[in-house]
mmCIF file of C-alpha atoms in Angstrom:
data_model
loop_
_atom_site.group_PDB
_atom_site.id
_atom_site.type_symbol
_atom_site.label_atom_id
_atom_site.label_comp_id
_atom_site.label_asym_id
_atom_site.label_seq_id
_atom_site.Cartn_x
_atom_site.Cartn_y
_atom_site.Cartn_z
ATOM 1 C CA UNK A 438 80.990 94.529 118.466
ATOM 2 C CA UNK A 439 79.484 96.800 121.024
ATOM 3 C CA UNK A 440 77.863 94.984 123.934
ATOM 4 C CA UNK A 441 74.223 94.325 123.214
ATOM 5 C CA UNK A 442 73.276 95.074 126.794
ATOM 6 C CA UNK A 443 74.733 98.581 126.518
ATOM 7 C CA UNK A 444 72.791 99.298 123.350
ATOM 8 C CA UNK A 445 69.639 97.712 124.684
ATOM 9 C CA UNK A 446 69.698 99.976 127.708
ATOM 10 C CA UNK A 447 70.808 103.035 125.801
ATOM 11 C CA UNK A 448 67.308 104.335 125.272
ATOM 12 C CA UNK A 449 67.080 104.879 129.013
ATOM 13 C CA UNK A 450 70.653 106.033 129.561
ATOM 14 C CA UNK A 451 69.526 109.649 129.455
ATOM 15 C CA UNK A 452 65.946 109.140 130.548
ATOM 16 C CA UNK A 453 64.727 111.517 133.204
ATOM 17 C CA UNK A 454 61.493 109.801 134.140
ATOM 18 C CA UNK A 455 62.862 109.416 137.654
ATOM 19 C CA UNK A 456 64.442 112.397 139.332
ATOM 20 C CA UNK A 457 67.858 112.368 140.978
ATOM 21 C CA UNK A 458 68.072 110.614 144.295
ATOM 22 C CA UNK A 459 67.647 112.878 147.300
ATOM 23 C CA UNK A 460 70.616 113.125 149.681
ATOM 24 C CA UNK A 461 70.426 111.031 152.809
ATOM 25 C CA UNK A 462 68.810 112.807 155.741
ATOM 26 C CA UNK A 463 70.142 112.423 159.264
ATOM 27 C CA UNK A 464 67.741 110.801 161.702
ATOM 28 C CA UNK A 465 66.162 113.359 164.096
ATOM 29 C CA UNK A 466 67.495 113.203 167.624
ATOM 30 C CA UNK A 467 64.145 113.296 169.418
ATOM 31 C CA UNK A 468 60.409 113.357 168.857
ATOM 32 C CA UNK A 469 60.003 117.115 168.383
ATOM 33 C CA UNK A 470 62.762 117.214 165.813
ATOM 34 C CA UNK A 471 61.085 114.304 164.062
ATOM 35 C CA UNK A 472 57.769 116.193 163.994
ATOM 36 C CA UNK A 473 59.412 119.331 162.590
ATOM 37 C CA UNK A 474 61.212 117.196 160.032
ATOM 38 C CA UNK A 475 57.953 115.679 158.837
ATOM 39 C CA UNK A 476 56.439 119.129 158.368
ATOM 40 C CA UNK A 477 59.404 120.328 156.311
ATOM 41 C CA UNK A 478 59.653 117.246 154.101
ATOM 42 C CA UNK A 479 58.467 117.740 150.508
ATOM 43 C CA UNK A 480 55.314 115.870 149.530
ATOM 44 C CA UNK A 481 55.982 112.248 148.733
ATOM 45 C CA UNK A 482 55.740 111.039 145.180
ATOM 46 C CA UNK A 483 52.718 108.958 144.300
ATOM 47 C CA UNK A 484 52.827 105.237 143.555
ATOM 48 C CA UNK A 485 53.328 105.966 139.853
ATOM 49 C CA UNK A 486 56.376 108.165 140.389
ATOM 50 C CA UNK A 487 57.005 111.854 140.763
ATOM 51 C CA UNK A 488 54.733 114.087 138.726
ATOM 52 C CA UNK A 489 57.069 117.060 138.901
ATOM 53 C CA UNK A 490 58.623 118.099 135.621
ATOM 54 C CA UNK A 491 62.247 117.240 134.899
ATOM 55 C CA UNK A 492 64.650 118.179 132.158
ATOM 56 C CA UNK A 493 63.889 116.539 128.838
ATOM 57 C CA UNK A 494 65.819 113.588 127.464
ATOM 58 C CA UNK A 495 67.272 115.816 124.763
ATOM 59 C CA UNK A 496 68.593 118.328 127.305
ATOM 60 C CA UNK A 497 69.902 115.513 129.500
ATOM 61 C CA UNK A 498 71.738 113.943 126.561
ATOM 62 C CA UNK A 499 73.399 117.213 125.646
ATOM 63 C CA UNK A 500 74.444 117.623 129.279
ATOM 64 C CA UNK A 501 76.494 114.414 129.306
ATOM 65 C CA UNK A 502 80.186 115.381 129.734
ATOM 66 C CA UNK A 503 81.460 113.429 126.715
ATOM 67 C CA UNK A 504 78.513 114.314 124.457
ATOM 68 C CA UNK A 505 79.381 115.298 120.909
ATOM 69 C CA UNK A 506 76.610 115.536 118.354
ATOM 70 C CA UNK A 507 75.159 117.485 115.477
ATOM 71 C CA UNK A 508 71.609 118.598 114.862
ATOM 72 C CA UNK A 509 70.791 117.502 111.317
ATOM 73 C CA UNK A 510 69.150 119.961 108.968
ATOM 74 C CA UNK A 511 68.204 117.545 106.184
ATOM 75 C CA UNK A 512 64.491 116.724 105.741
ATOM 76 C CA UNK A 513 63.231 113.770 107.747
ATOM 77 C CA UNK A 514 62.299 111.923 104.549
ATOM 78 C CA UNK A 515 65.897 112.188 103.333
ATOM 79 C CA UNK A 516 67.366 110.826 106.556
ATOM 80 C CA UNK A 517 64.784 108.036 106.798
ATOM 81 C CA UNK A 518 65.397 106.990 103.189
ATOM 82 C CA UNK A 519 69.081 106.404 104.002
ATOM 83 C CA UNK A 520 68.445 104.123 106.985
ATOM 84 C CA UNK A 521 68.494 100.870 104.935
ATOM 85 C CA UNK A 522 72.011 101.756 103.690
ATOM 86 C CA UNK A 523 73.493 102.178 107.175
ATOM 87 C CA UNK A 524 74.192 98.490 107.744
ATOM 88 C CA UNK A 525 73.649 96.714 111.039
ATOM 89 C CA UNK A 526 72.012 98.822 113.722
ATOM 90 C CA UNK A 527 70.388 98.394 117.104
ATOM 91 C CA UNK A 528 66.960 100.006 116.717
ATOM 92 C CA UNK A 529 65.177 100.990 119.921
ATOM 93 C CA UNK A 530 61.684 102.414 120.396
ATOM 94 C CA UNK A 531 60.070 102.752 123.796
ATOM 95 C CA UNK A 532 57.241 104.269 125.776
ATOM 96 C CA UNK A 533 56.347 104.286 129.459
ATOM 97 C CA UNK A 534 55.743 100.529 129.723
ATOM 98 C CA UNK A 535 57.299 98.769 126.723
ATOM 99 C CA UNK A 536 60.471 98.798 124.654
ATOM 100 C CA UNK A 537 61.277 97.067 121.364
ATOM 101 C CA UNK A 538 64.914 96.384 120.512
ATOM 102 C CA UNK A 539 65.946 94.897 117.185
ATOM 103 C CA UNK A 540 69.410 94.140 115.824
ATOM 104 C CA UNK A 541 69.745 94.119 112.047
ATOM 105 C CA UNK A 542 69.353 96.305 109.009
ATOM 106 C CA UNK A 543 66.457 98.664 108.356
ATOM 107 C CA UNK A 544 63.673 98.171 105.893
ATOM 108 C CA UNK A 545 62.574 101.305 104.050
ATOM 109 C CA UNK A 546 60.701 103.322 106.718
ATOM 110 C CA UNK A 547 57.115 104.359 106.102
ATOM 111 C CA UNK A 548 55.127 107.315 107.386
ATOM 112 C CA UNK A 549 51.719 107.839 108.931
ATOM 113 C CA UNK A 550 48.970 107.616 106.349
ATOM 114 C CA UNK A 551 50.853 105.110 104.205
ATOM 115 C CA UNK A 552 50.032 101.430 103.861
ATOM 116 C CA UNK A 553 51.852 98.839 105.933
ATOM 117 C CA UNK A 554 54.776 97.282 104.142
ATOM 118 C CA UNK A 555 55.325 93.549 104.516
ATOM 119 C CA UNK A 556 58.665 92.743 106.117
ATOM 120 C CA UNK A 557 59.638 89.180 105.419
ATOM 121 C CA UNK A 558 62.939 87.581 104.363
ATOM 122 C CA UNK A 559 63.005 85.790 100.989
ATOM 123 C CA UNK A 560 61.507 82.326 100.933
ATOM 124 C CA UNK A 561 63.894 79.710 102.262
ATOM 125 C CA UNK A 562 66.241 82.268 103.825
ATOM 126 C CA UNK A 563 66.521 82.080 107.614
ATOM 127 C CA UNK A 564 67.670 85.673 107.918
ATOM 128 C CA UNK A 565 66.701 88.247 110.470
ATOM 129 C CA UNK A 566 63.758 90.308 109.402
ATOM 130 C CA UNK A 567 64.646 93.930 108.711
ATOM 131 C CA UNK A 568 63.686 96.609 111.196
ATOM 132 C CA UNK A 569 60.385 98.251 110.295
ATOM 133 C CA UNK A 570 59.953 101.839 111.438
ATOM 134 C CA UNK A 571 56.864 104.011 111.018
ATOM 135 C CA UNK A 572 57.265 107.750 111.624
ATOM 136 C CA UNK A 573 54.911 110.687 112.025
ATOM 137 C CA UNK A 574 56.371 113.729 110.285
ATOM 138 C CA UNK A 575 54.601 116.416 112.385
ATOM 139 C CA UNK A 576 55.918 114.929 115.631
ATOM 140 C CA UNK A 577 59.624 114.548 114.784
ATOM 141 C CA UNK A 578 61.227 117.895 115.543
ATOM 142 C CA UNK A 579 64.914 117.126 116.135
ATOM 143 C CA UNK A 580 67.255 114.542 114.621
ATOM 144 C CA UNK A 581 70.663 114.234 116.264
ATOM 145 C CA UNK A 582 73.753 112.503 114.931
ATOM 146 C CA UNK A 583 75.545 111.517 118.139
ATOM 147 C CA UNK A 584 79.227 110.587 118.073
ATOM 148 C CA UNK A 585 80.673 107.688 120.027
ATOM 149 C CA UNK A 586 80.360 108.097 123.782
ATOM 150 C CA UNK A 587 83.239 106.049 125.264
ATOM 151 C CA UNK A 588 82.216 106.593 128.881
ATOM 152 C CA UNK A 589 78.903 104.808 128.291
ATOM 153 C CA UNK A 590 80.367 102.417 125.677
ATOM 154 C CA UNK A 591 77.831 103.473 123.081
ATOM 155 C CA UNK A 592 78.475 103.555 119.329
ATOM 156 C CA UNK A 593 77.516 106.348 116.962
ATOM 157 C CA UNK A 594 73.788 106.849 116.745
ATOM 158 C CA UNK A 595 70.896 108.666 115.145
ATOM 159 C CA UNK A 596 68.301 109.837 117.644
ATOM 160 C CA UNK A 597 64.884 111.332 116.941
ATOM 161 C CA UNK A 598 63.095 113.652 119.404
ATOM 162 C CA UNK A 599 59.764 115.445 119.592
ATOM 163 C CA UNK A 600 59.164 119.128 120.379
ATOM 164 C CA UNK A 601 59.321 118.472 124.132
ATOM 165 C CA UNK A 602 62.659 116.696 123.884
ATOM 166 C CA UNK A 603 61.300 113.182 124.449
ATOM 167 C CA UNK A 604 63.119 110.411 122.607
ATOM 168 C CA UNK A 605 61.032 108.853 119.844
ATOM 169 C CA UNK A 606 63.509 106.424 118.294
ATOM 170 C CA UNK A 607 67.217 105.658 118.620
ATOM 171 C CA UNK A 608 69.392 103.855 116.100
ATOM 172 C CA UNK A 609 72.853 102.730 117.224
ATOM 173 C CA UNK A 610 75.023 102.168 114.141
ATOM 174 C CA UNK A 611 77.227 99.114 114.629
ATOM 175 C CA UNK A 612 79.128 99.536 111.342
ATOM 176 C CA UNK A 613 80.310 103.095 112.003
ATOM 177 C CA UNK A 614 83.240 102.641 114.360
ATOM 178 C CA UNK A 615 85.266 105.127 112.306
ATOM 179 C CA UNK A 616 84.572 108.691 113.451
ATOM 180 C CA UNK A 617 85.596 110.094 110.054
ATOM 181 C CA UNK A 618 83.123 107.850 108.216
ATOM 182 C CA UNK A 619 80.372 108.974 110.565
ATOM 183 C CA UNK A 620 81.352 112.610 109.990
ATOM 184 C CA UNK A 621 81.070 112.084 106.224
ATOM 185 C CA UNK A 622 77.634 110.607 106.793
ATOM 186 C CA UNK A 623 76.587 113.700 108.735
ATOM 187 C CA UNK A 624 77.890 115.966 105.971
ATOM 188 C CA UNK A 625 75.692 114.138 103.466
ATOM 189 C CA UNK A 626 72.669 115.207 105.513
ATOM 190 C CA UNK A 627 73.653 118.899 105.468
ATOM 191 C CA UNK A 628 73.727 119.465 109.245
ATOM 192 C CA UNK A 629 72.209 122.720 110.378
ATOM 193 C CA UNK A 630 74.587 125.418 111.590
ATOM 194 C CA UNK A 631 72.324 126.160 114.551
ATOM 195 C CA UNK A 632 69.355 124.590 116.239
ATOM 196 C CA UNK A 633 67.002 126.849 114.290
ATOM 197 C CA UNK A 634 65.888 123.926 112.159
ATOM 198 C CA UNK A 635 64.481 122.252 115.247
ATOM 199 C CA UNK A 636 61.939 125.012 115.719
ATOM 200 C CA UNK A 637 60.384 124.894 112.264
ATOM 201 C CA UNK A 638 56.633 124.767 112.645
ATOM 202 C CA UNK A 639 55.417 121.263 111.792
ATOM 203 C CA UNK A 640 52.218 120.393 110.061
ATOM 204 C CA UNK A 641 49.116 120.513 112.209
ATOM 205 C CA UNK A 642 49.006 117.340 114.287
ATOM 206 C CA UNK A 643 45.209 117.447 113.930
ATOM 207 C CA UNK A 644 45.688 115.507 110.713
ATOM 208 C CA UNK A 645 46.158 112.481 112.957
ATOM 209 C CA UNK A 646 42.658 111.117 112.652
ATOM 210 C CA UNK A 647 40.513 108.932 114.835
ATOM 211 C CA UNK A 648 40.075 105.447 113.427
ATOM 212 C CA UNK A 649 36.869 103.441 113.233
ATOM 213 C CA UNK A 650 36.282 99.691 112.788
ATOM 214 C CA UNK A 651 36.091 100.089 109.014
ATOM 215 C CA UNK A 652 39.646 101.467 108.836
ATOM 216 C CA UNK A 653 42.518 99.142 107.991
ATOM 217 C CA UNK A 654 45.300 98.059 110.320
ATOM 218 C CA UNK A 655 47.661 100.872 109.304
ATOM 219 C CA UNK A 656 45.139 103.533 110.278
ATOM 220 C CA UNK A 657 44.580 101.851 113.636
ATOM 221 C CA UNK A 658 48.323 101.955 114.348
ATOM 222 C CA UNK A 659 48.503 105.624 113.356
ATOM 223 C CA UNK A 660 46.079 106.489 116.171
ATOM 224 C CA UNK A 661 48.993 106.219 118.604
ATOM 225 C CA UNK A 662 50.689 109.238 117.025
ATOM 226 C CA UNK A 663 50.303 112.657 118.554
ATOM 227 C CA UNK A 664 48.789 111.751 121.931
ATOM 228 C CA UNK A 665 50.000 108.177 122.591
ATOM 229 C CA UNK A 666 46.515 106.875 121.752
ATOM 230 C CA UNK A 667 44.552 108.848 124.360
ATOM 231 C CA UNK A 668 41.785 109.796 121.927
ATOM 232 C CA UNK A 669 41.627 106.250 120.657
ATOM 233 C CA UNK A 670 41.211 104.848 124.152
ATOM 234 C CA UNK A 671 38.462 107.380 124.891
ATOM 235 C CA UNK A 672 36.626 106.382 121.710
ATOM 236 C CA UNK A 673 36.723 102.599 122.186
ATOM 237 C CA UNK A 674 33.636 102.322 124.454
ATOM 238 C CA UNK A 675 31.649 104.076 121.737
ATOM 239 C CA UNK A 676 32.480 101.388 119.206
ATOM 240 C CA UNK A 677 29.995 99.004 120.803
ATOM 241 C CA UNK A 678 30.495 95.709 122.608
ATOM 242 C CA UNK A 679 30.759 93.768 119.357
ATOM 243 C CA UNK A 680 33.636 95.918 118.072
ATOM 244 C CA UNK A 681 35.679 96.776 121.172
ATOM 245 C CA UNK A 682 35.655 95.172 124.594
ATOM 246 C CA UNK A 683 37.915 95.270 127.627
ATOM 247 C CA UNK A 684 39.502 92.005 128.777
ATOM 248 C CA UNK A 685 41.516 90.889 131.777
ATOM 249 C CA UNK A 686 45.161 91.553 131.030
ATOM 250 C CA UNK A 687 46.854 88.986 133.277
ATOM 251 C CA UNK A 688 46.135 85.945 131.014
ATOM 252 C CA UNK A 689 47.430 87.761 127.929
ATOM 253 C CA UNK A 690 51.007 86.546 128.140
ATOM 254 C CA UNK A 691 49.877 82.928 128.508
ATOM 255 C CA UNK A 692 47.881 83.489 125.327
ATOM 256 C CA UNK A 693 50.974 84.783 123.522
ATOM 257 C CA UNK A 694 52.917 81.743 124.718
ATOM 258 C CA UNK A 695 50.330 79.519 123.022
ATOM 259 C CA UNK A 696 50.715 81.535 119.821
ATOM 260 C CA UNK A 697 54.494 81.124 119.970
ATOM 261 C CA UNK A 698 54.189 77.342 120.330
ATOM 262 C CA UNK A 699 52.579 77.093 116.889
ATOM 263 C CA UNK A 700 54.916 79.788 115.487
ATOM 264 C CA UNK A 701 51.987 81.977 114.553
ATOM 265 C CA UNK A 702 53.088 84.987 112.463
ATOM 266 C CA UNK A 703 52.146 88.062 114.486
ATOM 267 C CA UNK A 704 52.379 91.797 113.984
ATOM 268 C CA UNK A 705 53.731 93.396 117.179
ATOM 269 C CA UNK A 706 54.045 97.169 117.498
ATOM 270 C CA UNK A 707 55.566 99.370 120.192
ATOM 271 C CA UNK A 708 55.175 103.087 119.705
ATOM 272 C CA UNK A 709 54.954 106.555 121.133
ATOM 273 C CA UNK A 710 53.815 109.981 119.969
ATOM 274 C CA UNK A 711 56.059 110.059 116.905
ATOM 275 C CA UNK A 712 57.466 106.614 116.081
ATOM 276 C CA UNK A 713 56.212 103.043 115.951
ATOM 277 C CA UNK A 714 58.531 100.074 115.564
ATOM 278 C CA UNK A 715 56.970 96.957 114.063
ATOM 279 C CA UNK A 716 57.907 93.308 114.102
ATOM 280 C CA UNK A 717 56.156 90.837 111.823
ATOM 281 C CA UNK A 718 56.884 87.185 112.375
ATOM 282 C CA UNK A 719 56.533 84.364 114.919
ATOM 283 C CA UNK A 720 57.559 84.719 118.542
ATOM 284 C CA UNK A 721 60.178 82.232 119.672
ATOM 285 C CA UNK A 722 59.772 82.743 123.408
ATOM 286 C CA UNK A 723 57.521 84.403 125.964
ATOM 287 C CA UNK A 724 59.065 84.513 129.425
ATOM 288 C CA UNK A 725 58.890 86.425 132.679
ATOM 289 C CA UNK A 726 61.998 88.248 133.859
ATOM 290 C CA UNK A 727 61.309 89.954 137.156
ATOM 291 C CA UNK A 728 58.885 92.795 136.575
ATOM 292 C CA UNK A 729 59.098 92.305 132.814
ATOM 293 C CA UNK A 730 57.497 89.964 130.339
ATOM 294 C CA UNK A 731 59.888 89.463 127.435
ATOM 295 C CA UNK A 732 58.758 88.472 123.951
ATOM 296 C CA UNK A 733 61.694 87.124 121.983
ATOM 297 C CA UNK A 734 62.333 86.383 118.332
ATOM 298 C CA UNK A 735 65.394 86.247 116.113
ATOM 299 C CA UNK A 736 67.151 89.562 116.659
ATOM 300 C CA UNK A 737 64.095 91.131 118.333
ATOM 301 C CA UNK A 738 63.190 91.655 121.977
ATOM 302 C CA UNK A 739 59.973 93.248 123.235
ATOM 303 C CA UNK A 740 60.018 93.947 126.976
ATOM 304 C CA UNK A 741 56.732 94.873 128.661
ATOM 305 C CA UNK A 742 56.575 95.979 132.282
ATOM 306 C CA UNK A 743 53.428 94.087 133.210
ATOM 307 C CA UNK A 744 52.984 96.025 136.440
ATOM 308 C CA UNK A 745 52.421 99.155 134.350
ATOM 309 C CA UNK A 746 49.656 97.592 132.238
ATOM 310 C CA UNK A 747 46.325 98.932 133.425
ATOM 311 C CA UNK A 748 43.955 97.807 130.675
ATOM 312 C CA UNK A 749 43.732 95.472 127.720
ATOM 313 C CA UNK A 750 41.226 95.781 124.897
ATOM 314 C CA UNK A 751 40.292 93.591 121.958
ATOM 315 C CA UNK A 752 39.121 95.494 118.893
ATOM 316 C CA UNK A 753 37.506 94.113 115.757
ATOM 317 C CA UNK A 754 38.284 95.865 112.467
ATOM 318 C CA UNK A 755 38.142 95.171 108.743
ATOM 319 C CA UNK A 756 41.588 94.840 107.183
ATOM 320 C CA UNK A 757 41.790 94.285 103.439
ATOM 321 C CA UNK A 758 38.177 93.161 103.392
ATOM 322 C CA UNK A 759 38.510 90.581 106.177
ATOM 323 C CA UNK A 760 37.669 90.845 109.889
ATOM 324 C CA UNK A 761 40.710 91.135 112.134
ATOM 325 C CA UNK A 762 41.089 91.168 115.924
ATOM 326 C CA UNK A 763 43.705 93.397 117.578
ATOM 327 C CA UNK A 764 44.962 93.094 121.144
ATOM 328 C CA UNK A 765 45.767 96.536 122.590
ATOM 329 C CA UNK A 766 47.615 97.210 125.857
ATOM 330 C CA UNK A 767 47.235 100.482 127.795
ATOM 331 C CA UNK A 768 49.186 101.766 130.779
ATOM 332 C CA UNK A 769 47.888 103.760 133.738
ATOM 333 C CA UNK A 770 48.057 106.976 131.704
ATOM 334 C CA UNK A 771 45.756 105.337 129.117
ATOM 335 C CA UNK A 772 48.627 105.430 126.630
ATOM 336 C CA UNK A 773 48.583 102.629 124.081
ATOM 337 C CA UNK A 774 51.904 100.896 124.733
ATOM 338 C CA UNK A 775 51.594 97.918 122.367
ATOM 339 C CA UNK A 776 49.364 96.408 119.702
ATOM 340 C CA UNK A 777 49.457 92.744 118.731
ATOM 341 C CA UNK A 778 47.528 91.241 115.869
ATOM 342 C CA UNK A 779 47.804 88.608 113.137
ATOM 343 C CA UNK A 780 46.877 89.985 109.709
ATOM 344 C CA UNK A 781 46.823 87.974 106.496
ATOM 345 C CA UNK A 782 46.353 84.606 108.199
ATOM 346 C CA UNK A 783 44.103 82.078 106.454
ATOM 347 C CA UNK A 784 40.483 81.743 107.514
ATOM 348 C CA UNK A 785 39.840 78.977 108.466
ATOM 349 C CA UNK A 786 43.284 78.083 109.770
ATOM 350 C CA UNK A 787 45.717 80.045 111.913
ATOM 351 C CA UNK A 788 43.530 83.124 111.572
ATOM 352 C CA UNK A 789 40.682 81.240 113.213
ATOM 353 C CA UNK A 790 42.990 80.077 116.009
ATOM 354 C CA UNK A 791 44.033 83.694 116.675
ATOM 355 C CA UNK A 792 40.383 84.700 116.936
ATOM 356 C CA UNK A 793 39.668 81.844 119.329
ATOM 357 C CA UNK A 794 42.583 82.851 121.543
ATOM 358 C CA UNK A 795 41.399 86.443 121.853
ATOM 359 C CA UNK A 796 37.748 85.503 122.279
ATOM 360 C CA UNK A 797 38.739 83.197 125.144
ATOM 361 C CA UNK A 798 40.064 86.119 127.217
ATOM 362 C CA UNK A 799 37.656 86.905 130.092
ATOM 363 C CA UNK A 800 35.816 90.177 129.581
ATOM 364 C CA UNK A 801 35.843 92.865 132.241
#
């Protein structure tokens, strides 16, 4: 089996969020040289990293020396429908502050605008929950079938990208060690002869609506698509203090630890402009690991860089006729990096406990 650590870090193997390291500069010999050196130095990057543009993740991936891949021409719905038949996979979805990694088989993916599908193993079966993936058709512009990359010890994979070449979702296929079997799989998806299929004009992303408190949980999650939740964040103050309020984000992970102690079934989502990965079930651990807070469950890891979290909001909505509180985390760009909620819990009961936990968070 491929090392889990290699697959878990694969989403960032070709990331270009941080530019290449600058070559070492020799120390100036005297004060005047030092002064001239300071005047010729490029402007320093800000505390949040360099804002200069870099090559996209898609371009960087194709630039890897041992890269071998095919741009698939089959419709996204066709490829997504085959995911449950691909066996065990390492599914990875990330944004600027959070990443969700899950090892297991896929559930049937759903698309923006559709209802949430429950993802639970059969009663009495202690099996890993299947990977739940929610995609936004207008945002997925390129699907690559990437062959094994021995230098980085990565298995065959399917990788989804947006129009700017940013990675939306990566699926590393653990059961496709045979290159010929993976080639047959690619042939079944009618790979495009050129990259022309990548440039097909998508549907207008304006169909991605703004949600209101009366919308169900699925519509709230869909607000991340298109702009990473920027419009949603801008709209929250207009909901009113009884429907959306900002809370201090530092106590949040202690709150989640309390929820894990009672094995409260939660819905945790990590998404970006075109894909949201969902986990529904109890958390088994909440721990700090350096700059990360790691939420763990069977086969699932959600890593959140808590230093990147700028804001946390609690929103009150109506889901299936019942009030529901959602915890939303935003980074310094005001991108929604994670949503955590607990739908379908009994009131009174665990649902009441979830409400009490969120209402206990100090307001800003």
